[in-house]
Each structure stands twice: as structure tokens, then as C-alpha cells.
Coordinates of C-alpha atoms in Angstrom, one line a residue:
M1 CA 89.7 98.1 73.0
A2 CA 91.4 97.9 76.4
P3 CA 88.8 100.1 78.3
E4 CA 86.0 98.1 76.7
L5 CA 87.7 94.9 77.8
A6 CA 88.0 96.3 81.4
L7 CA 84.3 97.3 81.5
L8 CA 83.1 93.9 80.2
A9 CA 85.4 92.1 82.6
L10 CA 84.0 94.1 85.6
G11 CA 80.4 93.3 84.5
I12 CA 81.1 89.6 84.0
E13 CA 82.9 89.3 87.4
L14 CA 80.1 91.2 89.1
I15 CA 77.5 88.8 87.8
L16 CA 79.4 85.5 87.8
G17 CA 82.3 85.9 90.2
Y18 CA 84.7 83.0 90.0
P19 CA 82.7 79.8 90.4
G20 CA 83.7 77.5 93.2
W21 CA 83.4 74.4 91.0
L22 CA 85.9 76.0 88.5
F23 CA 88.4 76.8 91.3
A24 CA 88.1 73.2 92.6
R25 CA 88.9 71.8 89.1
I26 CA 91.6 74.1 87.8
G27 CA 92.5 76.5 90.6
H28 CA 92.7 80.3 90.0
P29 CA 95.2 82.6 88.1
V30 CA 96.5 83.7 91.5
T31 CA 97.2 80.1 92.6
W32 CA 99.0 79.5 89.3
I33 CA 101.1 82.6 89.8
G34 CA 101.8 81.7 93.4
A35 CA 103.0 78.2 92.3
L36 CA 105.4 79.8 89.9
I37 CA 106.7 82.2 92.5
R38 CA 107.2 79.5 95.1
A39 CA 109.1 77.4 92.6
V40 CA 111.4 80.3 91.5
E41 CA 111.9 81.4 95.1
A42 CA 112.9 77.9 96.2
R43 CA 115.5 77.8 93.4
L44 CA 116.9 81.3 93.5
N45 CA 116.7 82.4 97.1
A46 CA 119.4 80.2 98.5
G47 CA 120.4 80.7 102.1
S48 CA 124.1 80.9 101.2
L49 CA 123.7 84.0 99.0
T50 CA 124.9 87.4 100.0
A51 CA 122.3 90.2 100.4
A52 CA 123.3 91.7 97.1
R53 CA 122.9 88.4 95.3
R54 CA 119.5 87.8 96.9
R55 CA 118.4 91.2 95.7
Q56 CA 119.6 90.4 92.2
A57 CA 117.7 87.1 92.3
G58 CA 114.6 89.0 93.4
V59 CA 114.9 91.3 90.4
G60 CA 115.2 88.2 88.3
L61 CA 111.9 86.9 89.7
V62 CA 110.2 90.2 88.8
G63 CA 111.6 90.0 85.3
L64 CA 110.4 86.4 84.8
L65 CA 106.9 87.4 86.0
L66 CA 106.7 90.3 83.6
L67 CA 107.9 88.1 80.7
A68 CA 105.4 85.3 81.6
S69 CA 102.6 88.0 81.7
A70 CA 103.5 89.1 78.2
V71 CA 103.8 85.5 76.9
V72 CA 100.3 84.6 78.2
G73 CA 98.6 88.0 77.8
L74 CA 99.6 89.2 74.4
P75 CA 98.2 86.3 72.3
L76 CA 95.0 86.4 74.2
Q77 CA 94.8 90.2 73.8
G78 CA 95.3 89.7 70.1
L79 CA 92.1 87.7 69.9
V80 CA 90.1 90.8 70.6
A81 CA 90.6 91.9 66.9
L82 CA 88.6 88.9 65.8
G83 CA 85.3 90.5 66.8
L84 CA 82.7 90.6 69.6
P85 CA 82.6 86.8 70.4
A86 CA 86.4 86.8 70.9
L87 CA 86.2 90.1 72.9
L88 CA 83.7 88.4 75.3
L89 CA 85.8 85.4 75.6
V90 CA 88.9 87.4 76.5
A91 CA 86.8 89.5 78.9
L92 CA 85.6 86.3 80.6
A93 CA 89.3 85.3 81.1
A94 CA 90.1 88.8 82.3
S95 CA 87.3 88.8 84.8
S96 CA 89.2 86.1 86.8
L97 CA 91.7 88.9 87.7
L98 CA 89.0 90.9 89.5
A99 CA 87.4 90.3 92.9
Q100 CA 84.4 92.6 93.4
R101 CA 82.1 89.8 94.2
S102 CA 84.4 87.6 96.3
L103 CA 85.7 90.5 98.3
A104 CA 82.3 91.5 99.4
Q105 CA 81.3 88.0 100.2
H106 CA 84.3 87.4 102.4
V107 CA 83.9 90.6 104.3
A108 CA 80.1 90.0 104.7
E109 CA 80.9 86.6 106.1
V110 CA 82.8 88.2 108.9
A111 CA 79.7 90.2 110.0
S112 CA 77.5 87.1 109.6
A113 CA 79.9 85.0 111.6
L114 CA 80.0 87.5 114.5
E115 CA 76.2 87.7 114.5
R116 CA 75.8 83.9 114.2
S117 CA 78.7 82.6 116.3
G118 CA 80.0 85.5 118.3
L119 CA 83.6 86.5 118.7
A120 CA 85.0 83.0 118.1
G121 CA 83.2 82.8 114.7
G122 CA 84.3 86.3 113.8
R123 CA 87.9 85.5 114.5
V124 CA 87.8 82.4 112.3
A125 CA 86.1 84.4 109.4
V126 CA 88.4 87.4 109.6
A127 CA 91.5 85.2 109.6
Q128 CA 90.6 84.2 106.0
I129 CA 91.1 87.8 104.8
V130 CA 93.8 89.4 107.0
G131 CA 97.2 88.4 108.2
R132 CA 97.1 89.7 111.7
D133 CA 96.8 87.6 114.9
P134 CA 93.0 86.9 115.2
E135 CA 93.2 85.7 118.8
R136 CA 94.3 89.2 119.9
L137 CA 91.2 90.8 118.4
D138 CA 88.0 91.7 120.3
E139 CA 84.8 92.2 118.4
A140 CA 85.6 95.8 117.6
G141 CA 89.0 94.7 116.4
V142 CA 87.5 92.0 114.2
C143 CA 85.2 94.6 112.6
R144 CA 88.1 97.1 112.1
A145 CA 90.2 94.3 110.4
A146 CA 87.3 93.4 108.1
I147 CA 86.7 97.0 107.1
E148 CA 90.4 97.7 106.6
S149 CA 90.6 94.6 104.3
L150 CA 87.6 95.8 102.4
A151 CA 89.2 99.3 101.8
E152 CA 92.6 98.0 100.9
N153 CA 91.4 95.3 98.6
F154 CA 88.9 97.6 96.9
S155 CA 92.1 99.2 95.6
D156 CA 94.3 96.1 95.2
A157 CA 91.8 93.6 94.0
V158 CA 89.2 95.7 92.1
T159 CA 90.4 99.2 91.1
A160 CA 94.0 98.2 90.3
P161 CA 93.4 95.2 87.9
A162 CA 90.6 97.1 86.2
F163 CA 92.9 100.2 85.8
W164 CA 95.8 98.2 84.4
L165 CA 93.4 96.2 82.2
A166 CA 92.1 99.5 80.8
V167 CA 95.5 101.0 80.4
A168 CA 97.6 98.1 79.2
G169 CA 95.2 95.4 78.2
L170 CA 95.3 91.8 79.4
P171 CA 99.1 91.7 79.6
G172 CA 99.1 94.7 81.9
A173 CA 96.4 93.2 84.2
I174 CA 98.2 89.9 84.4
A175 CA 101.5 91.6 85.2
Y176 CA 99.8 93.7 87.9
K177 CA 98.3 90.5 89.5
A178 CA 101.7 88.8 89.3
I179 CA 103.5 91.7 91.0
N180 CA 100.8 92.1 93.7
T181 CA 101.0 88.3 94.4
A182 CA 104.7 88.4 94.6
D183 CA 104.6 91.2 97.1
S184 CA 102.2 89.3 99.3
M185 CA 104.4 86.2 99.2
V186 CA 108.0 87.5 99.3
G187 CA 107.7 91.2 100.0
H188 CA 108.1 90.8 103.8
K189 CA 110.8 92.4 106.0
T190 CA 112.0 89.0 107.3
P191 CA 115.6 87.7 107.1
R192 CA 114.6 85.3 104.2
Y193 CA 112.7 87.9 102.1
L194 CA 114.1 91.3 103.1
D195 CA 116.5 91.4 100.1
F196 CA 114.9 88.8 97.8
G197 CA 111.5 90.5 98.0
W198 CA 112.8 94.1 97.7
A199 CA 112.1 94.4 93.9
S200 CA 108.6 92.9 94.2
A201 CA 107.7 95.2 97.1
R202 CA 109.0 98.3 95.5
L203 CA 107.3 97.6 92.1
D204 CA 104.1 96.8 93.9
D205 CA 104.2 100.2 95.6
L206 CA 104.8 101.8 92.3
V207 CA 102.0 100.2 90.3
N208 CA 99.5 100.8 93.1
L209 CA 100.4 104.5 93.4
P210 CA 97.8 105.8 90.9
V211 CA 95.1 103.3 91.8
S212 CA 95.2 103.8 95.5
R213 CA 94.6 107.6 95.0
L214 CA 91.8 106.8 92.5
S215 CA 90.3 104.3 95.0
G216 CA 90.4 106.9 97.8
L217 CA 88.7 109.5 95.6
L218 CA 86.0 107.0 94.5
I219 CA 85.2 106.3 98.2
V220 CA 85.1 110.1 98.9
L221 CA 82.6 110.6 96.0
A222 CA 80.6 107.5 97.1
A223 CA 80.3 109.0 100.6
S224 CA 78.7 112.1 99.0
L225 CA 76.1 109.9 97.5
S226 CA 75.4 107.8 100.6
P227 CA 73.0 109.0 103.3
G228 CA 74.5 109.4 106.7
L229 CA 78.1 109.4 105.5
S230 CA 80.4 112.4 105.1
A231 CA 82.5 113.1 102.0
G232 CA 84.0 116.1 103.7
N233 CA 85.2 114.1 106.6
A234 CA 86.5 111.4 104.2
W235 CA 88.6 113.9 102.3
R236 CA 89.9 115.6 105.5
A237 CA 91.0 112.2 106.8
V238 CA 92.8 111.4 103.5
R239 CA 94.6 114.6 103.5
R240 CA 95.6 114.4 107.2
D241 CA 96.3 110.7 107.8
A242 CA 96.8 108.8 104.5
S243 CA 100.5 109.6 104.2
G244 CA 101.1 108.4 107.8
H245 CA 100.2 104.8 107.0
R246 CA 103.0 102.3 106.9
S247 CA 102.0 101.5 103.3
P248 CA 102.4 104.3 100.8
N249 CA 99.1 103.3 99.2
A250 CA 96.8 101.6 101.7
G251 CA 96.3 104.8 103.7
W252 CA 94.2 106.4 100.9
P253 CA 91.2 104.0 100.8
E254 CA 91.5 103.2 104.5
A255 CA 91.5 106.9 105.5
A256 CA 88.7 107.6 103.1
I257 CA 86.3 104.9 104.4
A258 CA 87.2 105.7 108.0
G259 CA 86.5 109.4 107.6
A260 CA 83.3 108.8 105.7
M261 CA 81.9 106.6 108.4
G262 CA 83.3 108.6 111.3
I263 CA 85.4 105.6 112.6
S264 CA 89.1 105.1 113.3
L265 CA 91.0 102.3 111.5
A266 CA 94.6 101.0 111.6
G267 CA 96.7 102.0 114.6
P268 CA 98.8 99.3 116.5
R269 CA 98.2 95.7 115.3
Y270 CA 99.8 92.3 116.0
Y271 CA 101.3 90.2 113.2
D272 CA 102.9 86.9 114.1
G273 CA 103.1 87.8 117.7
H274 CA 104.8 91.2 117.1
L275 CA 103.2 94.5 117.6
T276 CA 103.3 96.7 114.5
E277 CA 102.8 100.4 115.2
D278 CA 100.9 102.4 112.6
T279 CA 99.1 105.7 112.3
E280 CA 95.4 105.7 113.0
M281 CA 93.3 106.5 110.0
N282 CA 90.8 109.3 110.9
R283 CA 92.3 109.9 114.3
G284 CA 89.7 110.5 117.0
G285 CA 87.0 108.5 115.2
R286 CA 84.9 105.9 116.9
R287 CA 86.7 102.6 117.5
D288 CA 84.0 100.6 119.2
L289 CA 82.6 98.9 116.0
S290 CA 80.0 96.2 115.5
P291 CA 78.8 94.0 112.6
A292 CA 76.5 96.8 111.6
D293 CA 79.5 98.9 110.7
I294 CA 80.9 96.2 108.4
R295 CA 77.6 96.2 106.6
K296 CA 77.6 100.0 106.3
A297 CA 81.1 99.8 104.9
L298 CA 79.9 97.3 102.4
R299 CA 77.2 99.6 101.2
L300 CA 79.7 102.3 100.7
Y301 CA 82.0 99.8 98.8
W302 CA 79.2 99.0 96.4
V303 CA 78.6 102.6 95.6
A304 CA 82.3 103.2 95.0
D305 CA 82.4 100.1 92.8
A306 CA 79.4 101.4 90.8
L307 CA 81.3 104.7 90.3
L308 CA 84.3 102.8 89.0
I309 CA 82.1 101.0 86.5
A310 CA 80.5 104.3 85.5
L311 CA 83.9 105.9 85.1
L312 CA 85.0 103.2 82.7
A313 CA 81.6 103.3 80.9
G314 CA 82.1 107.1 80.4
I315 CA 85.6 106.6 79.0
V316 CA 84.3 103.9 76.6
A317 CA 81.5 106.2 75.5
L318 CA 83.8 109.2 75.1
S319 CA 86.3 107.2 73.0
A320 CA 83.5 106.1 70.7
L321 CA 82.6 109.7 70.0
I322 CA 86.1 110.8 69.3

């Protein structure tokens, strides 16, 4: 029943999203996971520990997150056997682990802010979805940052939780979300987290390996169905540039969307005042972007998302025939 659960969860999240009133009252699964990570990190990642002990403590954090995912997810997954009402209830819970709707809303807000309030508004809006220094971005840089976030989070926040939900049920999706959240919180190459976050960062790379490739392929296929975009250029950009990205996974969807649109993404960027060198995705593409490019990327995103839903629907239909 896992593929059916994933398909239903995608449909529910697409229609309902995660209501703001619910977030205000009880928070969100990611905030709960984040609170657990902060508490464990504060207790285990003591400044007096050696590098080896910090790494062991980080492995312990990952083990605790996986155990918690099983403890929460397995009983809920078991409810699916009770029939359709229970399946819908579990799918409603699982939908909170997806972000199709909220991702598109946040990225669209960057375009709207640029159109409404100019560069200052765009910087404020893009700072909500990326970690780089917004004050160093011009309008084109704000647009590139928004599109890069859209591409990367299509993989991390949509395809990946749906994939692991279909493969391993609710425990798998919760575990993925916990690993991904841990990487975003402690998987940094700073003195405090270099060793403690090692296990979280490496496991996040591993669990995202298949879905980043799937996400890139979905974007390539979506480009073939979108007037004015090029699937051929998208695929060539993936083959040439994706492996050069500083992330082993983010390059796939970023290169695909850049190639499809004929633009260039990534390259040198500032984080916390430090310049981070990175390979351009679709080298030689146009870099002078505008809010119209963000909206074009969003249209491509929705086609790729529809293909993801169609793929799951096909798997469900095929399994019903076997």
C-alpha cells in the first residue's frame, strides 16, 4: 500500500498544503524534528570532545532519529490495514512531509516581491528560502537564487519524501525528513559541526542519490512537454555540469532546469560573508534574469510535479493489475 499512500499524500498536499492555522497551533513535523535535533546536539556535541568523539556523537544522533522515525511511523503505517478511512487519515498525516504547494508559493513570492517592491523586497523574500547573503544579490542574483531553490527543493522537499514514502512507507518518509533536517542543521563544515554533522551529511547525500537523478530526469521530460523550453539542452547540461556541483545531488535538478530554460545557475556565491566557488550549471547560459524567468521556472516545476504524480499513479495501476 506504500505507493497508494504516496499518491494520496501528494494529492492531499497539492490541494490543502499545510494550513497556516495548524502551524500556528501545533507547529510542523520539521519543527518537531528540529527541536529534537537541537536538544540532542546541545547535550552530545560538547566543546571538550575530541574530533573522533564528536563524530561518534553525530552517529548517535542519526541512530536516534532513525529509531524515533520507526517508533512514530510504524504504528501509523499499521493503521492502513484497517481500510480506506484509515488509509486516508494516514495519507493526510504523510502529506505534511511534502511541500509541493508551499515551495511554489514561496518561490512565486520572490517574483511578486521584485515586481511589487523592487530589489529590496526581492532580497527580503528570497532570504526566506535560501541561506546565502541577500544583500550581495542584484535582481538577477535574486532570481537565480529563487530558481536554484525551486530546483533543489523539488528534489529534496517533493520527490524525495514521495519516493521514500512509496518505497518504505511512512517510517521511511519520516526518516528521510529527519535525515534531511539534520543535514540542514548540523551538516555544515564549521568547527562546531564538521565532525558532529558528518554522519548526517553523508547519509543525506546517500538517501538523496536516487531521487536527485529522478528529479533531474522529470525536469528534462517536463521540458519536452513545455513550449519554448529544450529537453535536449537540459539533458546536455545535466551530463556536462551536474557532477561539478559542490553537492553530489543538487546539480541534477539545477542543471536540468538551467539547460531547459537556457539560463546559467550556481557559480560563485556568498554565504555568511564568505565566497563559495561552485561550477556554473549550464555554462554559457543567460545570467541576466528577471521575475518572468522565475514564473517560467515555476511552470516547468508544475509540469515536472504532474509527471511525478503520473508516475506514481502508473505504479499503483500496474500493481493493481499484477
